[in-house]
Short mmCIF file of C-alpha atoms and ligand atoms in Angstrom, two decimals:
data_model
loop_
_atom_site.label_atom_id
_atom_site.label_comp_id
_atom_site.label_asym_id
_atom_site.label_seq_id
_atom_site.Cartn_x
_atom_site.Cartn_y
_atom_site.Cartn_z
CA UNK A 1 2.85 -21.57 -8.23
CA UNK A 2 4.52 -18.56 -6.60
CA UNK A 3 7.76 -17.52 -8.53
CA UNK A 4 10.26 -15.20 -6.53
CA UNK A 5 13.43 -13.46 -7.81
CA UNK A 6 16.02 -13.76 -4.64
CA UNK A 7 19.50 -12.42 -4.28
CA UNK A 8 22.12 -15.16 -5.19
CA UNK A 9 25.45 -15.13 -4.66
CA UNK A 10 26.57 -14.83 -7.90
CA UNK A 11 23.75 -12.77 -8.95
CA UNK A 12 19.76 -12.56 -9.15
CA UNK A 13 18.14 -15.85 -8.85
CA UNK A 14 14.68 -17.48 -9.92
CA UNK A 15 13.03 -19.46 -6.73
CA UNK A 16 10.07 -21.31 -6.05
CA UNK A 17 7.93 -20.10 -3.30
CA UNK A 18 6.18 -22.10 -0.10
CA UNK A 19 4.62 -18.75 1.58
CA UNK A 20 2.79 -20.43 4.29
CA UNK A 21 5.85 -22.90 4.85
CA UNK A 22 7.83 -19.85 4.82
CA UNK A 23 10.39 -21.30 2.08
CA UNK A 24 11.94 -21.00 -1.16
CA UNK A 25 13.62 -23.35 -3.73
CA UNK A 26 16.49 -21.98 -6.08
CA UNK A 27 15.64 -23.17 -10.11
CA UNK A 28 18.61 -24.29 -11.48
CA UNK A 29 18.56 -23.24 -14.89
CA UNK A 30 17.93 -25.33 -17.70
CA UNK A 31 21.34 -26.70 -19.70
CA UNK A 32 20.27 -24.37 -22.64
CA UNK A 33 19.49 -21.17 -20.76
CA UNK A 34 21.14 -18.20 -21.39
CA UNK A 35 23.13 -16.70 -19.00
CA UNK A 36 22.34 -14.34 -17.18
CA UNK A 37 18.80 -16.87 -16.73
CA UNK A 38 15.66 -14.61 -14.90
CA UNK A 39 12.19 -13.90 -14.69
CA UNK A 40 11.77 -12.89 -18.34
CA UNK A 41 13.38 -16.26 -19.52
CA UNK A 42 11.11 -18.21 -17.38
CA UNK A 43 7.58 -15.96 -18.03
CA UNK A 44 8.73 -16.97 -21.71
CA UNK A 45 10.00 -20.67 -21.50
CA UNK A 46 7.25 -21.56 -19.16
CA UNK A 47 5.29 -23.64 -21.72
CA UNK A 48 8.05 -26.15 -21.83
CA UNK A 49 10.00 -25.13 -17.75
CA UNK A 50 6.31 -25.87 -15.93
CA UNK A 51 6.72 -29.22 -15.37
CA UNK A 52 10.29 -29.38 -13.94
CA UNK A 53 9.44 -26.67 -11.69
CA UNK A 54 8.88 -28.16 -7.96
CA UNK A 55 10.59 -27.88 -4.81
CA UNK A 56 13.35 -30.23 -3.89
CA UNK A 57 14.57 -31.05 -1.01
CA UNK A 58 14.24 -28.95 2.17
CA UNK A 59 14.73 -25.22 0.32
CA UNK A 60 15.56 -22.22 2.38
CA UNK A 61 14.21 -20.40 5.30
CA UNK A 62 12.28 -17.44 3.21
CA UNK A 63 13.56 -15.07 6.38
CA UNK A 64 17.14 -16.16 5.18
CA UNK A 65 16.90 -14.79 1.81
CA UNK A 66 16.30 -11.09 0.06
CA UNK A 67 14.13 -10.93 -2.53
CA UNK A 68 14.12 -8.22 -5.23
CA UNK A 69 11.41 -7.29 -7.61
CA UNK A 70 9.97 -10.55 -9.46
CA UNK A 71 11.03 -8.88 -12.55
CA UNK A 72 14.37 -6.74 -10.85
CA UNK A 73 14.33 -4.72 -14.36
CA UNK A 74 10.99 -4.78 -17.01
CA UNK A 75 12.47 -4.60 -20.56
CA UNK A 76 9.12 -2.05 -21.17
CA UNK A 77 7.79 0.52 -19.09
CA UNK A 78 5.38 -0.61 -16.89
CA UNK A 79 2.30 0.25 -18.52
CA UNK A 80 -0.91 1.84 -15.69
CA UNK A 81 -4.70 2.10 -15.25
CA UNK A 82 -5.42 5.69 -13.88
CA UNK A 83 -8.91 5.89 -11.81
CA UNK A 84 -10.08 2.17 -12.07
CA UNK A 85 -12.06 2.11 -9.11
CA UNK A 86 -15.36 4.01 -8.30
CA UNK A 87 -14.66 5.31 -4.84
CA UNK A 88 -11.07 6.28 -5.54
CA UNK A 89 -12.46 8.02 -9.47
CA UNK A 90 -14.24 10.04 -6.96
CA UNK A 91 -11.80 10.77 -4.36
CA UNK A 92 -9.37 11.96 -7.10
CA UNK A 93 -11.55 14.46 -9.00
CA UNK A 94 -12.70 15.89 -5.64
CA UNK A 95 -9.41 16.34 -4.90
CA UNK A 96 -8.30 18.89 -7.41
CA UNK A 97 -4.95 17.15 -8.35
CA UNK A 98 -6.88 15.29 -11.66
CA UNK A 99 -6.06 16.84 -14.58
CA UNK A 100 -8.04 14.40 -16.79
CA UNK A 101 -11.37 15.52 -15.18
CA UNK A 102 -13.35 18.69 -15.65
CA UNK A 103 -15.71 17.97 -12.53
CA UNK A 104 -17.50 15.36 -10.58
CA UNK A 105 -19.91 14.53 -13.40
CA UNK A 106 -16.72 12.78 -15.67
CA UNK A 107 -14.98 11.59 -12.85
CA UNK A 108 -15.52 7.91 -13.96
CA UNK A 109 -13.70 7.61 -17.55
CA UNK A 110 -15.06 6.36 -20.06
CA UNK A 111 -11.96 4.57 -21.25
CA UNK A 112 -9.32 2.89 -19.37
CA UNK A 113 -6.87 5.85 -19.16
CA UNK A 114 -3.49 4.52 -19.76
CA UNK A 115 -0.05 5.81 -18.64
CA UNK A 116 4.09 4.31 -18.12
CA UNK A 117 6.54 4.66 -15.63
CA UNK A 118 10.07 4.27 -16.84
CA UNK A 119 11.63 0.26 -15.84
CA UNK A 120 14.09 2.05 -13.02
CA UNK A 121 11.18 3.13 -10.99
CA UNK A 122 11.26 -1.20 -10.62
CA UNK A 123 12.91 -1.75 -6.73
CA UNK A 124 12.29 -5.01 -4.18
CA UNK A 125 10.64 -5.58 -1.17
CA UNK A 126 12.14 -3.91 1.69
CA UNK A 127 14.23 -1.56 -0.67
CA UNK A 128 13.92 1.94 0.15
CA UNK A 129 11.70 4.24 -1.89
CA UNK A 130 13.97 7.48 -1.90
CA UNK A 131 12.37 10.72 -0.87
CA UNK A 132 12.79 13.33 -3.48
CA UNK A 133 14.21 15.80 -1.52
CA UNK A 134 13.44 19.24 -3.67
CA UNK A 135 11.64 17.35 -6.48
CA UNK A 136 8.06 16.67 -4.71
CA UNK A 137 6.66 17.34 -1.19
CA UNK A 138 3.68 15.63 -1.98
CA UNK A 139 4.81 12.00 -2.47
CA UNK A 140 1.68 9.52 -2.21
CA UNK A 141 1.19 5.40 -2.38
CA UNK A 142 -0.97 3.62 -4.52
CA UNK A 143 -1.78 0.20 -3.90
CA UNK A 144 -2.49 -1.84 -7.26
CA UNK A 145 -2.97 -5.53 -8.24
CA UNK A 146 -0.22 -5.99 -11.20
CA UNK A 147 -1.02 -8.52 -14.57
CA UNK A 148 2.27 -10.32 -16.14
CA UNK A 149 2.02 -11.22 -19.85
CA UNK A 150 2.71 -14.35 -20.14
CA UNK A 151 2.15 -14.81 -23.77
CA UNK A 152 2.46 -11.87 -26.19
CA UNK A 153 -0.25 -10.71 -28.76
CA UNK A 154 -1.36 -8.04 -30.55
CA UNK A 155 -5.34 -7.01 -30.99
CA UNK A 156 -6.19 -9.58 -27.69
CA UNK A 157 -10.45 -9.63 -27.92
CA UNK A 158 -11.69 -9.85 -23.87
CA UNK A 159 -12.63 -13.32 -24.31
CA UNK A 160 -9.41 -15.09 -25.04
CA UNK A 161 -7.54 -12.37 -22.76
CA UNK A 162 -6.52 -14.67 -19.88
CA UNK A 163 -4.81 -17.32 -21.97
CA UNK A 164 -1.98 -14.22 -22.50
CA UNK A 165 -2.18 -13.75 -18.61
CA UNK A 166 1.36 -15.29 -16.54
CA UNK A 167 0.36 -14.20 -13.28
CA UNK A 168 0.01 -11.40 -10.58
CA UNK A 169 1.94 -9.15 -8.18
CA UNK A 170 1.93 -6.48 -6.43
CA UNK A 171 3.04 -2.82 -7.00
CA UNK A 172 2.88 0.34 -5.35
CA UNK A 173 2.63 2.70 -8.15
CA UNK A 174 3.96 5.56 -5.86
CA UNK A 175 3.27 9.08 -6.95
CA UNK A 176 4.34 12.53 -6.71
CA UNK A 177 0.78 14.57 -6.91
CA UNK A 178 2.17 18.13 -7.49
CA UNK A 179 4.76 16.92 -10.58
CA UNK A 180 1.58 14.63 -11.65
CA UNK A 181 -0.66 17.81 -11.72
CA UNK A 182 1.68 20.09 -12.68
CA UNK A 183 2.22 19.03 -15.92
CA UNK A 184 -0.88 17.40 -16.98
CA UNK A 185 0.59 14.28 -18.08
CA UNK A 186 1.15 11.82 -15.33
CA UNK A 187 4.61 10.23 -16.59
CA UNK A 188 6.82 12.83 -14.88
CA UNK A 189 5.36 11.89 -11.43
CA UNK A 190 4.86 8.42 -11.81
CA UNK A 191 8.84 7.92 -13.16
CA UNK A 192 10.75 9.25 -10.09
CA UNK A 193 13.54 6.62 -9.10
CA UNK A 194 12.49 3.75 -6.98
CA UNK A 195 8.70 4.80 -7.02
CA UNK A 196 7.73 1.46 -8.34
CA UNK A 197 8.29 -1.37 -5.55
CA UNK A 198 7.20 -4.55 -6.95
CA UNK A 199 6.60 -8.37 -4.98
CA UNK A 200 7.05 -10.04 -3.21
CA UNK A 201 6.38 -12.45 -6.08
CA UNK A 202 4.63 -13.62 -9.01
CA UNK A 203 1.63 -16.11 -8.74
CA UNK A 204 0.67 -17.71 -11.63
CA UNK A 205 -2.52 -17.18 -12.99
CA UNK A 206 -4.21 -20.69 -12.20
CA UNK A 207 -3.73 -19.65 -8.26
CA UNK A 208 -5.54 -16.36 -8.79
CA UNK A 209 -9.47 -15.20 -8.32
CA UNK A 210 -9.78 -11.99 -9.73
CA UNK A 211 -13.55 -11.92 -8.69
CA UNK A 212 -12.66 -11.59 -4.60
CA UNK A 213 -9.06 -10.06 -3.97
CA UNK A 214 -8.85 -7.67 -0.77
CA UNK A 215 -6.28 -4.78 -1.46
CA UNK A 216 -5.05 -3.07 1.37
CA UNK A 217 -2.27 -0.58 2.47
CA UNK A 218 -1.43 0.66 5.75
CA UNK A 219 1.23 3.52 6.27
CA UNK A 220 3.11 3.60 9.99
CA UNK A 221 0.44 0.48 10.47
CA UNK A 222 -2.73 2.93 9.71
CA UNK A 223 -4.87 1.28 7.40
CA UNK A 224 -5.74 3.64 4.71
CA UNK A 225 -6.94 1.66 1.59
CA UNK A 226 -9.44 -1.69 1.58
CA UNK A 227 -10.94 -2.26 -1.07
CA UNK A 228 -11.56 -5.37 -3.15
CA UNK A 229 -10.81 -6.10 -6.47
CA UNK A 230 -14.23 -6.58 -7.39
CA UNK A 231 -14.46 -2.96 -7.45
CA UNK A 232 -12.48 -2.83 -10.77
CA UNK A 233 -14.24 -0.40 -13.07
CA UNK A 234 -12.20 -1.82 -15.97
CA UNK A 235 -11.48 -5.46 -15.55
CA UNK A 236 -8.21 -7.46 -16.44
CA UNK A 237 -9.80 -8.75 -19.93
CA UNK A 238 -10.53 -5.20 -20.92
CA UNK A 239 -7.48 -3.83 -19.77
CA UNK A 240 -5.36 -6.31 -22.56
CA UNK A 241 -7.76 -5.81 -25.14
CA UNK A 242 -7.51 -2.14 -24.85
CA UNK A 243 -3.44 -2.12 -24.44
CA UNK A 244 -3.30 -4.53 -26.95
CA UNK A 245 -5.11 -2.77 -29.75
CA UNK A 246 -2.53 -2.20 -32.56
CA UNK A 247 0.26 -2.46 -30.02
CA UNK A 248 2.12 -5.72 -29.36
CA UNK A 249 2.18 -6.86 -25.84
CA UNK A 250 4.91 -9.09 -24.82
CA UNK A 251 5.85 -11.35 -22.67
CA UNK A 252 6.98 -10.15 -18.87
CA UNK A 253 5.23 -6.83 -19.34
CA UNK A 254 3.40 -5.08 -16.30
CA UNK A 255 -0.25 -4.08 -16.10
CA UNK A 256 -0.86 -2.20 -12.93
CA UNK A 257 -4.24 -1.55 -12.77
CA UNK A 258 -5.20 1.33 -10.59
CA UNK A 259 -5.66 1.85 -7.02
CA UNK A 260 -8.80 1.98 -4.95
CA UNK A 261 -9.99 5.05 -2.22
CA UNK A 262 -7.78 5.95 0.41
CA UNK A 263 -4.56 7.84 -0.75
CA UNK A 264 -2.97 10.46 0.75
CA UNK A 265 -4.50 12.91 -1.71
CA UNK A 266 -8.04 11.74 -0.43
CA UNK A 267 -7.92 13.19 2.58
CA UNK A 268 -8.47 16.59 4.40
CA UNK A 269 -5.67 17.65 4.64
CA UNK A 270 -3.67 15.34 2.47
CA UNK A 271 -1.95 13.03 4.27
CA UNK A 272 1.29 12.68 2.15
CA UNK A 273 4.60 10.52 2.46
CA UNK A 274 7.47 11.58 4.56
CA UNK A 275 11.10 10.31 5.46
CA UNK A 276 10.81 7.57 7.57
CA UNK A 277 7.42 6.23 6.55
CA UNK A 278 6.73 2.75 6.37
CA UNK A 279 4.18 1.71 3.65
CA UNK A 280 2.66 -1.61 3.34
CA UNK A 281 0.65 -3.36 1.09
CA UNK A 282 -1.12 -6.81 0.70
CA UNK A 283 -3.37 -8.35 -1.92
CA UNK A 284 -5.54 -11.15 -0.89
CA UNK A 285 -3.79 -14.94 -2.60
CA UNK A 286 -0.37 -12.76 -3.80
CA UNK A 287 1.05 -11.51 -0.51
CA UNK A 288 2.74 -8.32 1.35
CA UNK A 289 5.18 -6.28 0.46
CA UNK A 290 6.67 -3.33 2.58
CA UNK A 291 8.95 -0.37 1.54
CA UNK A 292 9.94 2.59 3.96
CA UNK A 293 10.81 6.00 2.53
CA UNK A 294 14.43 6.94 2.82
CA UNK A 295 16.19 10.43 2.68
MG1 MG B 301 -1.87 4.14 -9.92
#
């Protein structure tokens, strides 16, 4: 099941999603929901909601609607993997922007290493990623396969990780490297506004294989990341057990789990973000999602 958040008329609106039909169903809320009714109230109701959610009748033309962030505002910070793939572990220590790293020889951590971007950074497909003019020069993209709890828990072992597992998205978990090096910790230049774009939707977790999931991004239509996620260094069971040791995850929070090779940083010389760039992104089984830099 693919779970959207469109733009209703009277607000932000839940809808099923037929991506290869190209269409999407409004869900009425249930007669008990709250109001406002989103994302959050679903990823937490969907025990009981599953079974009344289907398409009916003819839906709407997915080119007629605009879709915001699955969940338009977390109620945590999204919580990130830094360097969970091999090539781009490498790419970053070479680099000289990683200030977790002394040197080639502990460019692969040991430990997942774990960081948040504040819930504003959160903005739709197609919603401009603001360039911060006199902030950063050296804004970058990071293409990442997201987790949604479904189910919260604390102290999650590997093996019954999955069962607290909603679905998957997209993010790009877009970065500004001299901020991010500057000060050592990486909050600051994860955190600027609208450096989070998130979609185009949720897929539920029964749709997904995490074993065989291409991730690419392309900026101006130049591919510059493909990887697979079978190149995870830390995989999505260890990710919640280690984020859930001693600290309660709940339901509708974000895992984005790192990015693969191919960055701006990675190159020689870096090939950063500028005004005007268009930045796309697919996972294999999720989808696309495209944001060009404004200012
Ligand atoms: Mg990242």
């Amino acid at each position: 099941m693919k779970l959207a958040t469109i733009q209703g008329e009277g607000g932000a609106r839940v809808a099923l999603v037929d991506a290869e039909a190209g269409r999407v169903w409004p869900v009425a809320p249930p007669a008990w929901a709250p109001q406002p009714w989103g994302m959050l109230d679903v990823i937490r109701g969907f025990r009981d909601l599953r079974d009344t959610l289907r398409p009916e009748g003819p839906g709407i033309p997915l080119s007629e609607v605009t879709l915001l962030a699955p969940i338009p505002r977390p109620a945590r910070n999204p919580m990130c993997v830094g360097k969970n793939y091999y090539d781009h572990a490498h790419e970053f220590t070479r680099s000289g922007f990683d200030s977790s790293a002394k040197g080639a020889a502990d460019a692969v951590p040991e430990h997942p290493i774990i960081f948040t971007k504040v819930p504003e950074t959160v903005i739709g497909p197609g919603a401009p990623i603001p360039y911060p003019h006199g902030v950063s020069d050296q804004v970058d993209y990071e293409v990442e396969l997201v987790v949604v709890i479904g189910r919260g828990g604390t102290n999650i072992p590997k093996a019954q990780a999955m069962d607290h597992v909603f679905g998957y998205t997209i993010a790009n978990d877009v970065t500004a490297r001299d901020i991010q090096a500057r000060h050592k910790q990486w909050f600051l230049g994860k955190s600027l506004d609208g450096f989070c774009p998130l979609g185009p939707w949720i897929v539920t977790a029964d749709e997904v294989d995490l074993s065989d999931m291409p991730v690419r991004s392309w900026v101006n239509g130049e591919l510059r990341q493909n990887s697979n996620t079978r190149d995870l260094i830390f995989d999505v069971p260890t990710l919640v057990e280690t984020m859930s040791r001693g600290i309660t995850l709940q339901a509708g929070d974000l895992i984005l789990t790192g990015t693969p090779a191919g960055v701006g940083l990675g190159f020689t010389p870096p090939k950063f973000l500028r005004p005007g760039d268009r930045v796309k992104m697919e996972i294999g089984g999720i989808g696309v999602i495209e944001n060009t830099l404004e200012g």
